XYZ file of C-alpha atoms in Angstrom:
670
model
C 20.692 -10.863 12.167
C 21.598 -8.975 9.480
C 18.552 -7.341 7.125
C 20.549 -7.934 3.978
C 20.658 -11.921 4.329
C 16.822 -11.234 3.408
C 17.106 -9.415 -0.235
C 13.132 -9.863 -0.691
C 12.444 -7.777 2.344
C 14.133 -4.876 1.328
C 12.686 -5.620 -2.541
C 9.099 -5.644 -1.014
C 10.101 -2.236 1.089
C 11.325 -0.554 -1.899
C 8.110 -1.857 -4.020
C 5.804 -0.182 -1.062
C 7.480 2.901 -0.928
C 7.195 3.323 -4.614
C 3.799 2.710 -4.323
C 3.127 5.570 -1.411
C 5.388 7.935 -4.097
C 2.980 7.476 -6.469
C 0.062 8.308 -4.311
C 1.395 11.544 -3.893
C 3.618 12.491 -6.501
C 0.683 11.344 -9.555
C 3.288 10.733 -12.061
C 2.234 10.370 -15.598
C 2.144 7.030 -17.405
C 4.772 8.369 -19.666
C 6.947 9.471 -17.062
C 6.477 6.157 -14.968
C 7.889 3.933 -18.509
C 10.641 6.186 -19.167
C 11.883 5.842 -15.110
C 11.012 2.290 -15.345
C 12.897 1.746 -18.835
C 15.606 3.667 -17.357
C 16.036 1.845 -14.482
C 15.557 -1.745 -15.970
C 18.409 -0.833 -18.434
C 20.685 0.256 -15.650
C 19.728 -3.209 -13.621
C 20.723 -5.459 -16.613
C 23.630 -3.381 -17.217
C 25.034 -3.898 -13.669
C 23.978 -7.124 -13.659
C 25.806 -8.416 -16.868
C 28.798 -6.806 -14.988
C 28.744 -8.223 -11.802
C 28.466 -11.319 -13.619
C 26.033 -12.335 -11.526
C 27.801 -12.251 -8.215
C 24.522 -10.329 -7.013
C 25.903 -9.980 -2.949
C 29.138 -8.446 -3.981
C 28.119 -5.330 -5.870
C 26.276 -2.747 -3.946
C 25.530 -0.546 -6.746
C 23.784 -3.599 -8.445
C 21.555 -3.960 -4.993
C 20.666 -0.235 -5.388
C 19.465 -0.398 -8.500
C 17.470 -3.481 -7.676
C 15.745 -1.885 -4.998
C 15.525 1.739 -7.541
C 13.819 -0.965 -9.929
C 11.447 -2.476 -7.394
C 10.608 1.428 -6.471
C 9.624 1.893 -10.272
C 7.578 -1.232 -10.233
C 5.728 -0.256 -6.743
C 4.493 3.214 -8.900
C 3.274 1.943 -12.105
C 1.819 -0.850 -10.518
C -0.376 1.621 -8.262
C -0.870 3.187 -11.187
C -2.005 0.734 -12.985
C -4.737 -0.227 -10.159
C -5.971 3.197 -9.969
C -9.500 3.088 -11.509
C -9.625 6.897 -12.451
C -6.751 6.584 -14.766
C -8.687 4.804 -17.317
C -10.536 6.683 -19.723
C -13.978 4.532 -19.331
C -13.937 5.404 -15.367
C -17.641 7.232 -14.753
C -15.630 10.302 -13.390
C -14.395 10.999 -16.970
C -17.784 11.320 -18.214
C -20.348 14.217 -17.856
C -22.361 13.632 -14.223
C -26.000 15.140 -14.491
C -27.894 16.086 -11.768
C -29.721 12.711 -12.382
C -27.882 9.664 -13.643
C -28.764 6.360 -15.199
C -26.582 4.018 -13.320
C -26.107 0.067 -14.037
C -23.617 -2.268 -11.932
C -23.472 -5.093 -9.824
C -22.758 -5.459 -6.167
C -19.637 -6.705 -5.158
C -19.071 -6.198 -1.202
C -21.945 -5.733 1.401
C -20.644 -3.267 4.475
C -21.528 -2.460 7.758
C -24.951 -0.872 7.745
C -25.727 2.335 9.546
C -28.520 3.233 11.559
C -30.901 4.294 8.437
C -28.835 2.832 5.658
C -27.593 -0.612 4.354
C -24.308 -0.214 2.476
C -23.027 -1.478 -0.316
C -19.920 -1.349 -2.753
C -20.903 -1.272 -6.646
C -18.568 -2.174 -9.617
C -20.326 -0.012 -12.603
C -20.927 -1.189 -16.067
C -22.882 1.623 -16.966
C -23.019 5.195 -16.790
C -25.707 7.161 -18.492
C -26.157 4.703 -21.215
C -22.541 4.571 -21.962
C -19.835 1.854 -21.393
C -18.255 3.124 -17.718
C -15.994 1.541 -15.100
C -15.346 2.583 -11.465
C -16.482 1.997 -7.904
C -19.437 3.720 -5.959
C -20.762 3.748 -2.442
C -24.177 2.813 -2.426
C -26.505 3.948 0.600
C -30.336 1.978 0.445
C -32.672 2.346 2.965
C -33.436 -0.009 5.415
C -37.027 0.436 4.546
C -36.371 -0.850 0.772
C -37.969 -4.140 0.234
C -35.299 -5.342 -1.597
C -32.682 -6.239 0.240
C -29.516 -6.584 -2.022
C -26.488 -9.352 -2.146
C -23.563 -10.023 -3.814
C -23.586 -10.551 -7.675
C -26.973 -8.800 -7.943
C -26.967 -6.494 -11.104
C -28.917 -3.433 -10.220
C -30.360 -0.658 -12.116
C -31.175 3.198 -10.937
C -31.838 6.446 -11.405
C -29.923 9.103 -9.013
C -27.851 11.832 -8.185
C -24.375 11.339 -7.820
C -22.022 13.120 -5.258
C -18.575 13.341 -3.837
C -17.963 11.543 -0.715
C -17.813 14.573 1.688
C -14.561 15.358 3.249
C -13.519 15.471 7.137
C -16.136 17.488 8.643
C -14.052 19.041 11.382
C -10.131 19.359 11.665
C -8.391 16.148 12.705
C -11.108 14.227 12.482
C -11.178 11.064 10.883
C -11.664 11.853 7.198
C -14.043 8.955 5.425
C -13.200 10.008 2.102
C -9.611 9.979 2.136
C -10.012 6.091 3.472
C -12.625 5.299 0.657
C -10.459 7.110 -2.152
C -7.819 4.699 -1.141
C -10.125 1.812 -2.055
C -10.515 3.675 -5.615
C -14.281 5.438 -4.110
C -14.817 8.858 -4.312
C -18.720 9.123 -4.888
C -21.972 7.968 -3.478
C -25.442 7.551 -3.922
C -28.108 7.576 -1.772
C -30.956 5.919 -3.133
C -34.815 6.450 -2.011
C -37.215 3.757 -1.403
C -37.959 1.052 -3.393
C -35.796 2.876 -6.358
C -33.258 0.073 -7.112
C -34.194 -2.387 -9.869
C -32.705 -5.738 -9.799
C -31.938 -6.909 -13.040
C -30.617 -9.908 -12.581
C -28.155 -11.905 -10.299
C -25.093 -12.944 -11.445
C -24.044 -16.263 -10.099
C -20.244 -15.019 -10.162
C -17.710 -16.532 -7.092
C -18.995 -13.191 -4.650
C -22.313 -14.671 -5.038
C -21.491 -18.271 -4.231
C -19.311 -16.986 -0.806
C -22.075 -15.037 0.070
C -24.730 -17.952 -0.126
C -22.738 -20.306 1.577
C -21.605 -17.883 4.409
C -25.342 -17.221 4.567
C -26.515 -20.733 4.883
C -23.321 -21.780 7.253
C -24.797 -18.601 9.333
C -28.336 -19.463 9.190
C -27.278 -23.067 10.464
C -26.717 -21.940 14.254
C -30.450 -21.111 14.275
C -31.006 -24.043 15.951
C -28.811 -23.136 19.142
C -31.008 -20.164 19.681
C -28.377 -18.064 20.372
C -28.844 -14.333 21.837
C -27.867 -11.784 19.197
C -24.396 -10.721 21.142
C -23.449 -14.554 21.406
C -24.489 -14.931 17.499
C -22.366 -11.897 16.258
C -19.000 -13.091 18.440
C -19.456 -16.208 16.612
C -20.158 -14.786 13.261
C -17.199 -12.396 13.723
C -14.775 -15.267 14.804
C -16.122 -17.761 12.680
C -17.008 -16.729 9.380
C -15.476 -13.545 9.283
C -18.609 -11.104 9.352
C -18.711 -8.254 11.878
C -21.885 -6.495 10.600
C -24.297 -7.620 13.379
C -21.667 -6.316 16.337
C -23.026 -4.326 18.698
C -21.346 -0.509 19.700
C -21.063 -1.398 23.552
C -19.423 -5.060 22.445
C -17.050 -3.172 20.155
C -16.568 -0.201 22.351
C -15.620 -2.895 25.309
C -13.081 -5.038 23.073
C -11.523 -1.429 21.839
C -10.850 -0.057 25.380
C -9.823 -3.807 26.873
C -6.887 -3.728 23.964
C -7.964 -6.533 22.727
C -10.353 -5.165 19.552
C -8.422 -7.670 17.025
C -9.819 -10.690 18.846
C -13.430 -9.578 16.877
C -11.331 -9.463 13.240
C -9.949 -12.307 11.810
C -6.665 -12.216 10.975
C -2.779 -13.857 11.404
C -3.803 -14.922 15.425
C -7.090 -16.917 14.337
C -5.367 -18.358 11.375
C -2.789 -19.446 13.295
C -5.109 -21.018 15.642
C -6.417 -22.988 12.538
C -3.191 -23.826 10.963
C -2.077 -25.661 13.816
C -5.039 -27.368 14.532
C -4.646 -28.346 10.892
C -1.191 -29.418 11.536
C -2.337 -31.241 14.511
C -5.013 -33.160 12.689
C -3.466 -34.349 9.983
C 0.048 -35.280 11.752
C -0.863 -38.930 10.881
C -0.789 -38.670 7.177
C 3.557 -38.273 7.678
C 3.350 -41.980 8.224
C 2.465 -43.027 5.087
C 4.102 -42.833 1.761
C 3.313 -39.006 0.046
C 1.976 -37.755 3.481
C 3.983 -34.654 3.426
C 2.636 -33.478 0.013
C -0.946 -34.674 0.799
C -0.890 -32.724 4.084
C 0.887 -29.574 2.464
C -1.836 -29.539 -0.109
C -4.937 -30.112 2.549
C -3.428 -27.680 4.903
C -3.460 -25.052 1.582
C -6.767 -25.647 0.658
C -8.483 -25.714 3.916
C -6.584 -22.336 4.284
C -7.796 -20.877 1.414
C -11.033 -22.376 1.499
C -11.382 -20.368 4.867
C -10.509 -17.305 3.288
C -12.968 -17.745 0.672
C -15.289 -18.393 3.104
C -15.014 -15.036 5.053
C -15.375 -13.077 1.586
C -11.236 -12.581 1.361
C -10.978 -9.554 3.775
C -7.393 -8.073 3.561
C -6.889 -9.055 7.118
C -7.747 -12.858 6.006
C -5.824 -12.971 2.555
C -2.617 -11.578 4.101
C -2.680 -14.369 7.194
C -3.489 -16.977 4.641
C -0.858 -16.023 2.333
C 1.803 -15.634 5.175
C 1.117 -18.903 6.231
C 0.810 -20.713 3.042
C 4.452 -19.580 2.464
C 5.539 -20.669 6.098
C 3.600 -24.145 5.274
C 5.262 -24.237 2.062
C 8.760 -23.168 3.681
C 8.392 -26.074 6.436
C 7.662 -28.571 3.461
C 11.230 -27.599 2.145
C 13.041 -27.749 5.658
C 13.215 -24.325 5.723
C 11.093 -23.074 8.880
C 13.658 -20.301 9.377
C 12.515 -18.519 6.271
C 9.869 -16.222 8.252
C 11.378 -13.158 6.746
C 10.898 -14.331 2.905
C 7.585 -15.527 3.911
C 6.301 -12.136 5.282
C 7.901 -10.686 2.618
C 6.502 -12.595 -0.300
C 3.234 -12.532 1.368
C 3.061 -8.626 1.607
C 4.626 -8.546 -2.120
C 1.793 -10.744 -3.274
C -0.978 -8.305 -1.627
C 0.605 -5.576 -2.751
C 1.342 -6.710 -6.157
C -2.581 -7.770 -6.377
C -3.766 -4.853 -4.370
C -1.471 -1.992 -4.049
C -3.610 0.126 -2.354
C -3.510 -2.414 1.008
C -0.464 -0.422 1.630
C -2.489 2.281 3.045
C -4.871 -0.213 4.785
C -4.600 0.440 8.725
C -5.149 -3.256 9.106
C -2.058 -3.995 6.805
C 0.128 -1.877 8.595
C -0.789 -3.243 11.872
C -0.662 -7.210 11.129
C 2.538 -6.971 9.622
C 4.260 -4.636 12.355
C 2.652 -7.274 14.988
C 4.061 -10.512 13.121
C 7.596 -8.771 12.188
C 7.997 -7.366 16.030
C 6.666 -11.061 17.205
C 9.609 -12.579 15.085
C 12.206 -10.148 15.869
C 11.769 -10.664 19.635
C 11.244 -14.450 19.589
C 14.878 -15.557 20.231
C 14.844 -13.849 23.381
C 11.663 -15.716 24.940
C 13.128 -18.468 26.199
C 15.626 -16.196 28.462
C 12.715 -14.975 30.160
C 10.952 -18.274 31.203
C 10.903 -18.949 34.655
C 9.616 -22.735 34.572
C 9.532 -25.477 32.182
C 5.718 -26.758 32.822
C 4.193 -26.641 29.662
C 1.092 -24.409 31.147
C 3.420 -21.811 32.697
C 5.130 -22.078 29.251
C 1.861 -21.536 27.594
C 0.863 -18.212 29.181
C 4.346 -17.019 29.556
C 4.400 -17.189 25.434
C 0.790 -15.509 25.958
C 2.311 -12.425 27.686
C 5.488 -12.330 25.940
C 4.222 -12.720 22.058
C 1.406 -9.836 23.490
C 4.075 -7.525 24.904
C 6.362 -8.488 21.430
C 3.186 -7.405 19.434
C 2.185 -4.397 21.431
C 5.717 -3.110 20.790
C 5.510 -3.219 16.887
C 2.314 -1.473 16.869
C 2.467 0.642 19.388
C 3.471 3.724 17.077
C 0.553 3.112 14.265
C -1.803 2.589 17.640
C -0.833 5.753 18.968
C -1.199 7.662 15.548
C -4.783 6.055 14.333
C -5.944 5.459 17.476
C -4.754 8.017 19.930
C -5.201 5.852 22.959
C -3.446 3.133 24.386
C -4.698 0.356 26.777
C -2.787 -0.492 30.041
C -4.694 -3.566 30.805
C -4.176 -5.484 27.437
C -1.983 -7.763 28.997
C -4.631 -9.051 31.443
C -7.249 -8.682 28.912
C -4.941 -11.404 26.245
C -4.037 -13.547 29.165
C -7.425 -14.880 29.437
C -8.969 -13.706 26.229
C -6.590 -15.295 23.471
C -7.022 -18.817 25.179
C -10.917 -17.805 25.332
C -11.163 -17.115 21.833
C -8.894 -20.064 20.130
C -11.571 -22.222 22.003
C -14.458 -20.638 20.795
C -12.693 -20.860 17.298
C -12.199 -24.276 17.349
C -15.685 -25.588 19.085
C -17.007 -23.254 16.900
C -15.766 -25.143 13.874
C -16.295 -28.600 15.125
C -19.803 -27.300 15.672
C -20.401 -26.262 11.969
C -20.598 -30.003 10.280
C -22.514 -31.147 13.515
C -25.247 -28.429 12.865
C -26.062 -30.556 9.585
C -24.753 -34.296 10.472
C -25.501 -34.206 14.138
C -27.706 -31.442 15.171
C -28.595 -32.758 18.813
C -24.926 -32.884 19.846
C -24.541 -29.971 17.921
C -26.911 -27.976 20.336
C -25.155 -29.911 23.181
C -21.674 -28.403 22.572
C -23.254 -25.169 21.610
C -24.487 -24.762 24.986
C -20.828 -25.115 25.981
C -20.101 -22.442 23.354
C -22.537 -20.159 24.692
C -20.987 -20.145 28.136
C -17.421 -19.424 27.095
C -18.932 -16.266 24.742
C -20.817 -15.294 27.595
C -17.707 -15.621 30.269
C -15.757 -14.027 27.770
C -17.505 -10.919 26.966
C -18.216 -10.645 30.679
C -14.542 -10.318 30.947
C -13.954 -7.717 28.654
C -16.708 -6.015 29.771
C -15.224 -5.928 33.273
C -11.501 -4.555 31.980
C -13.338 -2.064 30.063
C -14.728 -0.465 33.371
C -11.673 0.278 34.627
C -11.327 4.303 33.291
C -7.936 4.522 34.086
C -6.943 1.138 32.111
C -6.643 3.127 28.848
C -5.199 6.582 28.173
C -7.162 8.149 25.562
C -7.266 11.199 23.440
C -3.223 11.339 22.842
C -1.805 13.596 20.488
C 0.599 11.943 18.217
C 1.740 13.134 14.412
C 3.144 10.993 11.415
C 6.373 12.115 12.081
C 6.593 11.278 15.743
C 5.175 7.722 14.682
C 8.427 7.325 12.502
C 10.794 8.791 15.458
C 9.478 5.875 17.400
C 9.756 3.209 15.130
C 13.351 4.375 14.883
C 13.736 3.970 18.203
C 12.147 0.478 18.200
C 14.488 -0.600 15.003
C 17.715 0.415 16.704
C 16.921 -1.211 20.185
C 16.300 -4.218 18.156
C 19.275 -3.983 16.457
C 21.166 -3.526 19.505
C 19.684 -6.431 20.866
C 21.289 -8.646 18.102
C 24.709 -6.823 18.197
C 25.374 -5.880 21.951
C 28.235 -3.135 21.358
C 28.738 0.099 22.957
C 28.495 2.191 19.077
C 25.333 0.605 18.872
C 23.268 1.635 21.952
C 24.975 4.915 21.204
C 22.345 4.664 17.699
C 19.681 3.760 20.392
C 20.414 6.615 22.660
C 20.418 9.328 19.345
C 16.977 7.529 18.411
C 15.606 8.573 21.696
C 16.985 12.502 21.230
C 15.349 12.344 17.959
C 12.203 11.191 19.240
C 12.626 13.663 21.754
C 13.487 17.027 19.505
C 10.715 15.957 17.185
C 8.348 16.042 20.077
C 9.220 19.427 21.160
C 9.826 20.680 17.711
C 5.983 19.739 16.901
C 4.995 21.278 20.471
C 7.072 24.611 19.817
C 5.116 25.013 16.737
C 1.736 24.009 17.430
C 2.329 26.600 20.667
C 3.554 29.796 18.225
C 0.141 29.086 16.066
C -2.876 30.930 16.462
C -6.812 30.406 14.319
C -9.904 30.711 14.368
C -12.110 27.917 13.237
C -16.082 27.679 12.696
C -16.773 24.361 13.027
C -19.248 22.077 10.557
C -21.782 21.573 13.120
C -25.341 21.586 13.504
C -25.061 23.862 16.488
C -23.227 26.739 16.125
C -19.406 26.354 17.357
C -16.483 28.606 17.263
C -13.375 28.154 18.315
C -9.917 30.221 18.965
C -6.564 28.746 19.379
C -4.243 30.846 20.878
C -0.903 29.302 21.163
C -1.528 26.295 23.515
C -4.586 27.148 24.790
C -8.353 26.755 23.124
C -11.214 29.070 23.786
C -14.763 27.863 22.397
C -17.585 29.454 21.653
C -21.119 27.935 22.395
C -24.278 27.746 23.709
C -24.749 23.591 23.605
C -21.180 22.748 24.563
C -22.572 19.297 25.676
C -22.740 18.708 21.874
C -19.132 19.399 20.929
C -17.208 16.871 23.066
C -16.209 15.057 20.752
C -15.268 17.917 18.270
C -13.638 19.227 20.334
C -11.493 17.068 22.238
C -10.308 15.828 18.406
C -8.972 19.322 17.686
C -7.628 19.675 21.404
C -5.669 16.343 20.418
C -4.448 17.515 16.905
C -3.308 21.026 17.825
C -1.539 19.586 21.072
C -3.011 22.332 22.816
C -3.053 22.234 26.652
C -6.075 23.713 27.789
C -9.915 24.301 26.670
C -12.262 26.787 27.920
C -15.961 27.506 26.615
C -18.038 30.232 26.724
C -21.087 31.249 25.338
C -21.358 32.522 21.509
C -20.591 36.272 21.703
C -21.998 38.875 18.998
C -18.919 40.256 18.616
C -15.451 38.454 18.811
C -11.577 39.609 18.221
C -9.127 37.602 16.691
C -5.735 39.322 15.891
C -6.686 42.433 14.201
C -9.972 40.872 12.516
C -13.047 42.189 13.774
C -15.662 39.546 13.964
C -19.444 39.821 14.297
C -21.864 37.158 14.680
C -25.577 37.135 13.790
C -28.003 35.043 15.198
C -31.510 34.156 14.959
C -32.728 37.453 16.428
C -31.028 39.202 13.502
C -29.507 42.190 15.263
C -26.497 43.311 14.375
C -26.502 47.305 15.519
C -23.002 47.829 16.431
C -20.577 50.526 16.546
C -17.690 47.981 15.073
C -16.866 47.306 11.512
C -16.557 43.989 10.810
C -14.328 42.233 8.867
C -16.021 39.071 9.242
C -19.630 37.998 9.752
C -20.711 34.671 10.750
C -24.668 33.989 10.157
C -26.168 31.269 12.480
C -29.624 30.146 13.376
C -31.456 31.448 9.798
C -31.488 35.245 10.748
C -33.803 37.480 9.203
C -32.113 40.056 7.617
C -31.755 41.778 4.263
C -28.167 40.823 3.376
C -27.624 43.430 1.062
C -28.338 46.508 2.978
C -26.180 44.503 5.771
C -23.055 44.663 3.283
C -24.370 48.181 2.357
C -23.836 49.550 6.107
C -20.764 47.079 7.536
C -18.788 46.775 4.190
C -17.583 43.465 5.565
C -14.681 41.304 3.507
C -16.192 37.909 3.787
C -19.429 36.478 5.000
C -19.799 32.981 6.590
C -22.846 30.673 6.951
C -22.433 27.816 9.356
C -24.497 24.602 9.179
C -27.313 25.602 11.515
C -28.557 27.729 8.523
C -31.251 26.248 6.003
C -29.854 25.469 2.622
C -32.285 28.054 1.111
C -31.418 30.834 2.908
C -27.488 29.895 2.203
C -28.131 29.794 -1.686
C -29.819 33.395 -1.348
C -27.394 34.496 0.854
C -24.540 33.199 -1.778
C -26.831 34.863 -4.612
C -26.211 38.230 -2.843
C -22.933 38.048 -2.112
C -21.917 37.526 -5.626
C -23.673 39.994 -7.017
C -21.616 42.069 -4.726
C -18.268 40.551 -4.939
C -18.146 39.558 -1.485
C -16.513 35.825 -0.713
C -19.006 33.660 0.853
C -18.387 30.228 2.422
C -21.134 27.975 3.224
C -19.832 25.592 6.379
C -22.742 22.921 5.064
C -20.958 22.948 1.443
C -17.411 23.872 1.889
C -16.537 22.401 5.303
C -14.980 24.060 8.182
C -13.589 27.534 8.051
C -9.934 28.329 9.201
C -8.537 31.398 9.649
C -4.999 31.859 10.512
């Protein structure tokens, strides 16, 4: 197998790298146009010079990839909302703002709020563009839906950065979706002006009606949530326990409609439409029906990224099969990815996009070697062997990304997949059959629904049983971006050796393993030689000192900080963590630190460089500064906002740096 036999694959990779480059480099439009123009001129010149013999000129190939890289950069720039003069961030943001826009997406709610994306039309009475995250209280009588045009007068806040080191940064996640600000609406503050009956409106209405059709079955909430997730792509009602069980068992992908579910639907449709090939133009009719049903299903689920890329991929596979090119899977993968990235370049940063394409590519690359591992010709035996081999291949492909994003490794995923993949396939097919029966033959639908209920109950119970094995999952694994790249280098060289089994290629595999080991050793060495003090962004005071590969934490309520400290320990590649009660005097390197709590006692012989205020101490800060003459003052999140404002004003007057944790985030001293 030669990658360059599939030029679309390398062009797509170049295009994707261009998107990533523009995200980090932030080139101006003039620079991008100049770069694209120069690469295009060079491309045209080499194209003319090579006399259209494209595969015989290496320079032409490199120039093609360079132009794809330039197009990727400019595509990302064009799709970045903040680059336009009409974007709301380019206007003056007041304490209260008149905001008008329409609901585009309903997000998974939290305990207190329903969440939505708003596409703005007006901001402070002027035409505006851009997306904002809206938090609407659940106590609000007006429930919002896609297509609702709304007006409200509210404060607009930047989405806060990660609260503490090495935690998931929600602000960066939303920034890659062109969302940088949020609104917290008050009860009954939102006014619905009208409902735009656009595509989003009709899709949501249809989806809600289809979901409501299952009410005749009187399913339990957990069962109904699984049906909504598998058939309609809606995970809003899934409870935390179910998500945790599926995640710990290593089969969380089952609950998100993706390539697996689309492949089941695809082969089910092909099976049902197989008789069409016997009639004239049957193949053409079959192709059109397959594409229509796949895209109708995608629209029904609301066109989430995972469904869109899977349906796009299988659409190109269908077209390839029609033209007797079933082996053009690499080009189908490349074209589907390229099309998605052209329309929505931010998809490259989507974890689901990365995982799905890594899994599919890995499955395709390992597929030629499946038959060598079959131990039987029995169809049932081959089916379950395929499940194991496909699961292993997919797991290899996504392993580096899983370790990087989720920092855990489920060990029982094969045991889970052997049962869950056939059952989830059955649930999906039976659910799709029941949907029309809910309207046409309710009695028959209810009868089949009872079978569906028991399948889902067994599936949930089995996953819960798997998830109970605490030793079946390794958690809190330290892993970095560079280790991810290094591990993929090992996988790529190993696959290359499989296709070209020569001695020199096994050397490449061994070298890549050495690179991975060296990467880990260098990262570990760097972290072990670093020291820092961190005042964490926690409501209950937490201070941590990292010395080489050991962490010492100070807290009076350590049980409230286990998650934060585990994230910090994992991110710093530390080996040990010890927790002590908070002390009034802390020494770090040559820095003397004084902690003043609610008692307000600070009489001490030391002259602290840094003072940490916690739990709202009743002190005269000006007098404290005069006596202690500190170089910096920090107020952690346990203090009231009003106290922090008064202290900040005092520090500004005394010309001393002041760091409010609640406002500026965690404090770090190297």
